[in-house]
């Protein structure tokens, strides 16, 4: 049957073809695609039929159970089915089954599930969702989302309700006991799943301390593994109260109905709602009044979110089905403001720039429709200007650029969120300290010794955010690096820079970074490592070391070509010993066709030439100059001719330093 | 006659005693350096840069540059002149003292560039080396090759 006027009138019943309902329970759902799924059991089998035209006609029933073996067990029948559909093609049918082992011996009644992945056209071989045992178990409710399916089943051995949750695509699930006390459940229960697929609301009639049963509501936030918080819903006690049902509307409100024997010993349907996620419930309302001398049982709760309508059906006098439509109930008013938070630059303590990124996070059971950001703590009203609209969403996480006010110091940014019902969240705020001032350069000292330079620094301070790190860089030569880019030589003081060449200048720059990321321009220092031993001067009888006018050879020709460098070994000739430090020479240039210059500098061969000159020559005459030339550790010097013409070079030595 | 000449020479020596005291300090050890251009008046205007020398005295800063430590007492240099406008000579001496009547390099305008090696004492002033050009204008380049300390 179907009603399109809120249940006031119903179209004529439609028969499902090839079916013959008996008196046992059937179960019906409409999924989010509008497909109606019906399951029932006849004889020993469970059947499924579907309607894709709003119930005007139904498909031919198919048997759900395959009887195939699963983990060494199989089903011999399928009774008391329940059905769920996620609206995307997955249909789940849970049923109790007479379970036998591989030898065909009866083991017990267990809960099995058949899954269809094609919307119910066919079902895959069934699987059990509990450890097979002789204890009698029957499914009570099943629900499905695109990512999970959930089954509430009764273990009738001790009257306990167990909640089962399985993630789509996995081969096993989690099971938790819903009722807090063992063996305390009156026959039946129900549950609802929140959109996050982890918060589950369960209800049952608890007989602990009251044999008649109290309507008990429990909440789980771990997908039904534990149910730590339970609340009594019925506002009286010591009356027969059972068959609770729970519904969750799109605003996060909970609606409960149950059969209640508190009035004249007759059973009537009572209703209560919660607008705080089940922490507290409203006063109980008798939906069955003013009917008397009548029993109402087996309630069902159906929520029509688009129309903000609530339907409660029941069986009257065990023979008639009645439906109550409750509209504009208090529970449908959204009184819960969004809950939100704000962070600046992912929670950083400091920033060097006024341009920051705010991370706005908020959630609301109905939907967040806007946020308001300000550097003032004045709470905005929902209707004033300045709100940024967002598409209604139950959970919002967005990053937005924001410009802090200028001037170093702490900056607090406030955020509020609102929903469509104009509820404004409490104030969320975050603080970050703006520091645009780099640390002071302080001082860097470089003290040279043989082959190394000792570096110390001090006096680097930062008042805005504090010094975070140091970076020392260096370069060869007397000019410090222009900035602190490149590889760090050291990051803490003192530091000894070793492995250096004596006589070669090294220059350093120390930059300091503060906690906001500002980098100082840096302090600089230059030092030249020198040998630890003193250098004495030794006189030589003047001796011609090299003359390129002579026959080609190590100390002869050819003439020096323009733009080239020649390496000359100086030890072992002219009485020059090994291990010398510098050479005193007279250098003569002659025979050139152009003006140019010669540069004497330390070896080894291939060493980079410093941009200096030792003698400038001209085409018109022979010129000489004296010089002291450092000798490399390998006992060589280099001579470079700028050219462009070739020139003859003559080097006469007259002494050395050692 | 001979005797008179000798007396005059003694007077001249006595007059320059304060300056010679500096020159007599020591002994110092020699530390060689990878050659390094410490001054070039053809560069942009700065302490050790431009402009070109005129017929005047100018002070340069050697210690603290090119690896020459502040404790250096003298440097070994190569002095190069270029773009000389006339026949002239340079005198190099420690700044802050009386200019001695000596020459470090003599040149004329006929050669494009000319160089000479020199060892010059340094004063403890910030700008520790004085250079005087006798006549006209000339560019000066100083390349250090070592120091005495």
PDB file of N, CA and C in Angstrom, chain A residues 76-150:
ATOM      1  N   UNK A  76      20.281 -24.243   6.357  1.00  0.00           N
ATOM      2  CA  UNK A  76      19.234 -25.143   5.877  1.00  0.00           C
ATOM      3  C   UNK A  76      17.902 -24.428   5.696  1.00  0.00           C
ATOM      4  N   UNK A  77      17.807 -23.198   6.220  1.00  0.00           N
ATOM      5  CA  UNK A  77      16.613 -22.397   5.982  1.00  0.00           C
ATOM      6  C   UNK A  77      16.973 -20.930   6.200  1.00  0.00           C
ATOM      7  N   UNK A  78      16.009 -20.041   6.044  1.00  0.00           N
ATOM      8  CA  UNK A  78      16.224 -18.606   6.253  1.00  0.00           C
ATOM      9  C   UNK A  78      14.900 -18.008   6.695  1.00  0.00           C
ATOM     10  N   UNK A  79      14.859 -17.539   7.963  1.00  0.00           N
ATOM     11  CA  UNK A  79      13.592 -17.048   8.509  1.00  0.00           C
ATOM     12  C   UNK A  79      13.800 -15.696   9.181  1.00  0.00           C
ATOM     13  N   UNK A  80      12.672 -15.020   9.405  1.00  0.00           N
ATOM     14  CA  UNK A  80      12.639 -13.707  10.067  1.00  0.00           C
ATOM     15  C   UNK A  80      13.637 -12.732   9.435  1.00  0.00           C
ATOM     16  N   UNK A  81      13.498 -12.464   8.134  1.00  0.00           N
ATOM     17  CA  UNK A  81      14.485 -11.605   7.468  1.00  0.00           C
ATOM     18  C   UNK A  81      14.253 -10.118   7.743  1.00  0.00           C
ATOM     19  N   UNK A  82      15.337  -9.379   7.629  1.00  0.00           N
ATOM     20  CA  UNK A  82      15.285  -7.904   7.592  1.00  0.00           C
ATOM     21  C   UNK A  82      16.146  -7.468   6.411  1.00  0.00           C
ATOM     22  N   UNK A  83      15.822  -6.302   5.842  1.00  0.00           N
ATOM     23  CA  UNK A  83      16.495  -5.865   4.619  1.00  0.00           C
ATOM     24  C   UNK A  83      16.962  -4.418   4.764  1.00  0.00           C
ATOM     25  N   UNK A  84      18.083  -4.137   4.103  1.00  0.00           N
ATOM     26  CA  UNK A  84      18.593  -2.761   4.051  1.00  0.00           C
ATOM     27  C   UNK A  84      19.224  -2.544   2.677  1.00  0.00           C
ATOM     28  N   UNK A  85      19.191  -1.278   2.223  1.00  0.00           N
ATOM     29  CA  UNK A  85      19.802  -0.930   0.939  1.00  0.00           C
ATOM     30  C   UNK A  85      20.520   0.399   1.090  1.00  0.00           C
ATOM     31  N   UNK A  86      21.738   0.478   0.539  1.00  0.00           N
ATOM     32  CA  UNK A  86      22.473   1.746   0.664  1.00  0.00           C
ATOM     33  C   UNK A  86      22.129   2.729  -0.441  1.00  0.00           C
ATOM     34  N   UNK A  87      21.233   2.322  -1.354  1.00  0.00           N
ATOM     35  CA  UNK A  87      20.799   3.228  -2.419  1.00  0.00           C
ATOM     36  C   UNK A  87      21.761   3.276  -3.581  1.00  0.00           C
ATOM     37  N   UNK A  88      22.920   2.583  -3.476  1.00  0.00           N
ATOM     38  CA  UNK A  88      23.884   2.587  -4.578  1.00  0.00           C
ATOM     39  C   UNK A  88      24.072   1.191  -5.152  1.00  0.00           C
ATOM     40  N   UNK A  89      23.129   0.282  -4.842  1.00  0.00           N
ATOM     41  CA  UNK A  89      23.179  -1.048  -5.432  1.00  0.00           C
ATOM     42  C   UNK A  89      23.418  -2.161  -4.444  1.00  0.00           C
ATOM     43  N   UNK A  90      23.939  -1.840  -3.256  1.00  0.00           N
ATOM     44  CA  UNK A  90      24.155  -2.871  -2.254  1.00  0.00           C
ATOM     45  C   UNK A  90      22.865  -3.108  -1.466  1.00  0.00           C
ATOM     46  N   UNK A  91      22.379  -4.333  -1.494  1.00  0.00           N
ATOM     47  CA  UNK A  91      21.201  -4.718  -0.715  1.00  0.00           C
ATOM     48  C   UNK A  91      21.633  -5.850   0.219  1.00  0.00           C
ATOM     49  N   UNK A  92      21.300  -5.714   1.472  1.00  0.00           N
ATOM     50  CA  UNK A  92      21.680  -6.711   2.468  1.00  0.00           C
ATOM     51  C   UNK A  92      20.408  -7.308   3.076  1.00  0.00           C
ATOM     52  N   UNK A  93      20.358  -8.614   3.144  1.00  0.00           N
ATOM     53  CA  UNK A  93      19.253  -9.295   3.822  1.00  0.00           C
ATOM     54  C   UNK A  93      19.861 -10.150   4.925  1.00  0.00           C
ATOM     55  N   UNK A  94      19.447  -9.881   6.158  1.00  0.00           N
ATOM     56  CA  UNK A  94      19.909 -10.677   7.298  1.00  0.00           C
ATOM     57  C   UNK A  94      18.757 -11.555   7.757  1.00  0.00           C
ATOM     58  N   UNK A  95      19.078 -12.774   8.168  1.00  0.00           N
ATOM     59  CA  UNK A  95      18.020 -13.692   8.607  1.00  0.00           C
ATOM     60  C   UNK A  95      18.624 -14.699   9.572  1.00  0.00           C
ATOM     61  N   UNK A  96      17.732 -15.299  10.337  1.00  0.00           N
ATOM     62  CA  UNK A  96      18.148 -16.400  11.175  1.00  0.00           C
ATOM     63  C   UNK A  96      18.114 -17.677  10.353  1.00  0.00           C
ATOM     64  N   UNK A  97      19.081 -18.538  10.598  1.00  0.00           N
ATOM     65  CA  UNK A  97      19.154 -19.747   9.773  1.00  0.00           C
ATOM     66  C   UNK A  97      19.492 -20.966  10.620  1.00  0.00           C
ATOM     67  N   UNK A  98      18.827 -22.050  10.295  1.00  0.00           N
ATOM     68  CA  UNK A  98      19.127 -23.374  10.846  1.00  0.00           C
ATOM     69  C   UNK A  98      20.475 -23.773  10.252  1.00  0.00           C
ATOM     70  N   UNK A  99      21.520 -23.799  11.084  1.00  0.00           N
ATOM     71  CA  UNK A  99      22.887 -23.948  10.606  1.00  0.00           C
ATOM     72  C   UNK A  99      23.370 -25.374  10.852  1.00  0.00           C
ATOM     73  N   UNK A 100      23.958 -25.964   9.821  1.00  0.00           N
ATOM     74  CA  UNK A 100      24.499 -27.321   9.941  1.00  0.00           C
ATOM     75  C   UNK A 100      25.972 -27.294   9.596  1.00  0.00           C
ATOM     76  N   UNK A 101      26.684 -28.299  10.137  1.00  0.00           N
ATOM     77  CA  UNK A 101      28.102 -28.385   9.824  1.00  0.00           C
ATOM     78  C   UNK A 101      28.303 -29.188   8.536  1.00  0.00           C
ATOM     79  N   UNK A 102      29.563 -29.464   8.223  1.00  0.00           N
ATOM     80  CA  UNK A 102      29.868 -30.135   6.962  1.00  0.00           C
ATOM     81  C   UNK A 102      29.230 -31.499   6.851  1.00  0.00           C
ATOM     82  N   UNK A 103      28.988 -32.144   8.020  1.00  0.00           N
ATOM     83  CA  UNK A 103      28.383 -33.475   8.011  1.00  0.00           C
ATOM     84  C   UNK A 103      26.863 -33.409   8.020  1.00  0.00           C
ATOM     85  N   UNK A 104      26.331 -32.204   8.026  1.00  0.00           N
ATOM     86  CA  UNK A 104      24.884 -32.064   8.021  1.00  0.00           C
ATOM     87  C   UNK A 104      24.270 -32.085   9.405  1.00  0.00           C
ATOM     88  N   UNK A 105      25.120 -32.057  10.449  1.00  0.00           N
ATOM     89  CA  UNK A 105      24.583 -32.065  11.811  1.00  0.00           C
ATOM     90  C   UNK A 105      24.160 -30.658  12.215  1.00  0.00           C
ATOM     91  N   UNK A 106      23.038 -30.533  12.857  1.00  0.00           N
ATOM     92  CA  UNK A 106      22.527 -29.252  13.321  1.00  0.00           C
ATOM     93  C   UNK A 106      23.473 -28.648  14.355  1.00  0.00           C
ATOM     94  N   UNK A 107      23.793 -27.378  14.201  1.00  0.00           N
ATOM     95  CA  UNK A 107      24.671 -26.682  15.153  1.00  0.00           C
ATOM     96  C   UNK A 107      23.870 -25.697  15.987  1.00  0.00           C
ATOM     97  N   UNK A 108      23.053 -24.884  15.361  1.00  0.00           N
ATOM     98  CA  UNK A 108      22.257 -23.909  16.091  1.00  0.00           C
ATOM     99  C   UNK A 108      21.651 -22.922  15.120  1.00  0.00           C
ATOM    100  N   UNK A 109      20.814 -22.012  15.640  1.00  0.00           N
ATOM    101  CA  UNK A 109      20.285 -20.918  14.823  1.00  0.00           C
ATOM    102  C   UNK A 109      21.254 -19.765  14.893  1.00  0.00           C
ATOM    103  N   UNK A 110      21.764 -19.331  13.739  1.00  0.00           N
ATOM    104  CA  UNK A 110      22.725 -18.233  13.701  1.00  0.00           C
ATOM    105  C   UNK A 110      22.269 -17.200  12.685  1.00  0.00           C
ATOM    106  N   UNK A 111      22.930 -16.041  12.751  1.00  0.00           N
ATOM    107  CA  UNK A 111      22.554 -14.928  11.878  1.00  0.00           C
ATOM    108  C   UNK A 111      23.422 -14.971  10.622  1.00  0.00           C
ATOM    109  N   UNK A 112      22.776 -15.007   9.478  1.00  0.00           N
ATOM    110  CA  UNK A 112      23.453 -15.017   8.178  1.00  0.00           C
ATOM    111  C   UNK A 112      23.003 -13.798   7.378  1.00  0.00           C
ATOM    112  N   UNK A 113      23.864 -13.380   6.459  1.00  0.00           N
ATOM    113  CA  UNK A 113      23.563 -12.224   5.619  1.00  0.00           C
ATOM    114  C   UNK A 113      23.822 -12.599   4.157  1.00  0.00           C
ATOM    115  N   UNK A 114      22.847 -12.263   3.319  1.00  0.00           N
ATOM    116  CA  UNK A 114      23.037 -12.369   1.875  1.00  0.00           C
ATOM    117  C   UNK A 114      23.162 -10.959   1.309  1.00  0.00           C
ATOM    118  N   UNK A 115      24.146 -10.769   0.466  1.00  0.00           N
ATOM    119  CA  UNK A 115      24.379  -9.441  -0.108  1.00  0.00           C
ATOM    120  C   UNK A 115      24.148  -9.476  -1.609  1.00  0.00           C
ATOM    121  N   UNK A 116      23.445  -8.428  -2.085  1.00  0.00           N
ATOM    122  CA  UNK A 116      23.328  -8.206  -3.519  1.00  0.00           C
ATOM    123  C   UNK A 116      24.098  -6.944  -3.849  1.00  0.00           C
ATOM    124  N   UNK A 117      24.849  -6.986  -4.938  1.00  0.00           N
ATOM    125  CA  UNK A 117      25.554  -5.771  -5.349  1.00  0.00           C
ATOM    126  C   UNK A 117      24.933  -5.156  -6.592  1.00  0.00           C
ATOM    127  N   UNK A 118      23.800  -5.696  -7.015  1.00  0.00           N
ATOM    128  CA  UNK A 118      23.162  -5.181  -8.224  1.00  0.00           C
ATOM    129  C   UNK A 118      21.728  -4.744  -7.950  1.00  0.00           C
ATOM    130  N   UNK A 119      21.512  -4.243  -6.732  1.00  0.00           N
ATOM    131  CA  UNK A 119      20.219  -3.675  -6.411  1.00  0.00           C
ATOM    132  C   UNK A 119      19.151  -4.706  -6.124  1.00  0.00           C
ATOM    133  N   UNK A 120      19.520  -5.968  -5.994  1.00  0.00           N
ATOM    134  CA  UNK A 120      18.557  -6.998  -5.622  1.00  0.00           C
ATOM    135  C   UNK A 120      18.135  -7.906  -6.770  1.00  0.00           C
ATOM    136  N   UNK A 121      18.796  -7.752  -7.917  1.00  0.00           N
ATOM    137  CA  UNK A 121      18.465  -8.674  -9.008  1.00  0.00           C
ATOM    138  C   UNK A 121      18.943 -10.082  -8.688  1.00  0.00           C
ATOM    139  N   UNK A 122      20.075 -10.179  -7.997  1.00  0.00           N
ATOM    140  CA  UNK A 122      20.584 -11.483  -7.583  1.00  0.00           C
ATOM    141  C   UNK A 122      21.372 -11.306  -6.295  1.00  0.00           C
ATOM    142  N   UNK A 123      21.556 -12.412  -5.556  1.00  0.00           N
ATOM    143  CA  UNK A 123      22.272 -12.340  -4.285  1.00  0.00           C
ATOM    144  C   UNK A 123      23.474 -13.262  -4.312  1.00  0.00           C
ATOM    145  N   UNK A 124      24.557 -12.806  -3.663  1.00  0.00           N
ATOM    146  CA  UNK A 124      25.766 -13.613  -3.550  1.00  0.00           C
ATOM    147  C   UNK A 124      25.554 -14.668  -2.462  1.00  0.00           C
ATOM    148  N   UNK A 125      26.390 -15.713  -2.429  1.00  0.00           N
ATOM    149  CA  UNK A 125      26.262 -16.723  -1.365  1.00  0.00           C
ATOM    150  C   UNK A 125      26.364 -16.078   0.010  1.00  0.00           C
ATOM    151  N   UNK A 126      25.549 -16.544   0.947  1.00  0.00           N
ATOM    152  CA  UNK A 126      25.433 -15.923   2.260  1.00  0.00           C
ATOM    153  C   UNK A 126      26.651 -16.220   3.129  1.00  0.00           C
ATOM    154  N   UNK A 127      26.828 -15.373   4.141  1.00  0.00           N
ATOM    155  CA  UNK A 127      27.901 -15.560   5.125  1.00  0.00           C
ATOM    156  C   UNK A 127      27.310 -15.289   6.500  1.00  0.00           C
ATOM    157  N   UNK A 128      27.895 -15.935   7.515  1.00  0.00           N
ATOM    158  CA  UNK A 128      27.437 -15.707   8.885  1.00  0.00           C
ATOM    159  C   UNK A 128      28.188 -14.525   9.464  1.00  0.00           C
ATOM    160  N   UNK A 129      27.538 -13.788  10.386  1.00  0.00           N
ATOM    161  CA  UNK A 129      28.183 -12.624  10.992  1.00  0.00           C
ATOM    162  C   UNK A 129      28.454 -12.848  12.458  1.00  0.00           C
ATOM    163  N   UNK A 130      28.212 -14.055  12.966  1.00  0.00           N
ATOM    164  CA  UNK A 130      28.584 -14.338  14.353  1.00  0.00           C
ATOM    165  C   UNK A 130      29.340 -15.664  14.368  1.00  0.00           C
ATOM    166  N   UNK A 131      30.116 -15.868  15.447  1.00  0.00           N
ATOM    167  CA  UNK A 131      30.798 -17.152  15.608  1.00  0.00           C
ATOM    168  C   UNK A 131      29.726 -18.219  15.733  1.00  0.00           C
ATOM    169  N   UNK A 132      29.786 -19.242  14.874  1.00  0.00           N
ATOM    170  CA  UNK A 132      28.742 -20.262  14.855  1.00  0.00           C
ATOM    171  C   UNK A 132      28.707 -20.988  16.199  1.00  0.00           C
ATOM    172  N   UNK A 133      27.549 -21.027  16.800  1.00  0.00           N
ATOM    173  CA  UNK A 133      27.403 -21.709  18.085  1.00  0.00           C
ATOM    174  C   UNK A 133      25.968 -22.212  18.180  1.00  0.00           C
ATOM    175  N   UNK A 134      25.726 -22.931  19.266  1.00  0.00           N
ATOM    176  CA  UNK A 134      24.384 -23.483  19.455  1.00  0.00           C
ATOM    177  C   UNK A 134      23.429 -22.456  20.033  1.00  0.00           C
ATOM    178  N   UNK A 135      23.944 -21.279  20.402  1.00  0.00           N
ATOM    179  CA  UNK A 135      23.069 -20.283  20.998  1.00  0.00           C
ATOM    180  C   UNK A 135      22.140 -19.714  19.930  1.00  0.00           C
ATOM    181  N   UNK A 136      20.880 -19.526  20.301  1.00  0.00           N
ATOM    182  CA  UNK A 136      19.876 -19.083  19.346  1.00  0.00           C
ATOM    183  C   UNK A 136      20.018 -17.593  19.083  1.00  0.00           C
ATOM    184  N   UNK A 137      20.157 -17.218  17.801  1.00  0.00           N
ATOM    185  CA  UNK A 137      20.335 -15.816  17.452  1.00  0.00           C
ATOM    186  C   UNK A 137      19.403 -15.441  16.310  1.00  0.00           C
ATOM    187  N   UNK A 138      18.854 -14.226  16.371  1.00  0.00           N
ATOM    188  CA  UNK A 138      17.938 -13.752  15.342  1.00  0.00           C
ATOM    189  C   UNK A 138      18.206 -12.277  15.049  1.00  0.00           C
ATOM    190  N   UNK A 139      18.249 -11.866  13.781  1.00  0.00           N
ATOM    191  CA  UNK A 139      18.428 -10.446  13.475  1.00  0.00           C
ATOM    192  C   UNK A 139      17.189  -9.647  13.846  1.00  0.00           C
ATOM    193  N   UNK A 140      17.395  -8.437  14.294  1.00  0.00           N
ATOM    194  CA  UNK A 140      16.272  -7.555  14.623  1.00  0.00           C
ATOM    195  C   UNK A 140      16.192  -6.373  13.650  1.00  0.00           C
ATOM    196  N   UNK A 141      17.325  -5.738  13.382  1.00  0.00           N
ATOM    197  CA  UNK A 141      17.320  -4.594  12.465  1.00  0.00           C
ATOM    198  C   UNK A 141      18.590  -4.644  11.631  1.00  0.00           C
ATOM    199  N   UNK A 142      18.508  -4.148  10.437  1.00  0.00           N
ATOM    200  CA  UNK A 142      19.690  -3.998   9.583  1.00  0.00           C
ATOM    201  C   UNK A 142      19.614  -2.633   8.903  1.00  0.00           C
ATOM    202  N   UNK A 143      20.744  -1.964   8.805  1.00  0.00           N
ATOM    203  CA  UNK A 143      20.798  -0.690   8.076  1.00  0.00           C
ATOM    204  C   UNK A 143      22.077  -0.670   7.256  1.00  0.00           C
ATOM    205  N   UNK A 144      22.069   0.127   6.200  1.00  0.00           N
ATOM    206  CA  UNK A 144      23.234   0.176   5.307  1.00  0.00           C
ATOM    207  C   UNK A 144      23.519   1.603   4.887  1.00  0.00           C
ATOM    208  N   UNK A 145      24.785   1.921   4.785  1.00  0.00           N
ATOM    209  CA  UNK A 145      25.254   3.162   4.174  1.00  0.00           C
ATOM    210  C   UNK A 145      26.208   2.757   3.062  1.00  0.00           C
ATOM    211  N   UNK A 146      26.610   3.689   2.213  1.00  0.00           N
ATOM    212  CA  UNK A 146      27.537   3.304   1.138  1.00  0.00           C
ATOM    213  C   UNK A 146      28.848   2.717   1.656  1.00  0.00           C
ATOM    214  N   UNK A 147      29.197   2.961   2.914  1.00  0.00           N
ATOM    215  CA  UNK A 147      30.489   2.471   3.395  1.00  0.00           C
ATOM    216  C   UNK A 147      30.379   1.355   4.423  1.00  0.00           C
ATOM    217  N   UNK A 148      29.212   1.120   4.995  1.00  0.00           N
ATOM    218  CA  UNK A 148      29.079   0.104   6.028  1.00  0.00           C
ATOM    219  C   UNK A 148      27.687  -0.529   5.971  1.00  0.00           C
ATOM    220  N   UNK A 149      27.591  -1.727   6.569  1.00  0.00           N
ATOM    221  CA  UNK A 149      26.254  -2.192   6.941  1.00  0.00           C
ATOM    222  C   UNK A 149      26.285  -2.631   8.402  1.00  0.00           C
ATOM    223  N   UNK A 150      25.119  -2.549   9.039  1.00  0.00           N
ATOM    224  CA  UNK A 150      24.999  -2.728  10.479  1.00  0.00           C
ATOM    225  C   UNK A 150      23.846  -3.690  10.751  1.00  0.00           C
TER     226      UNK A 150
END
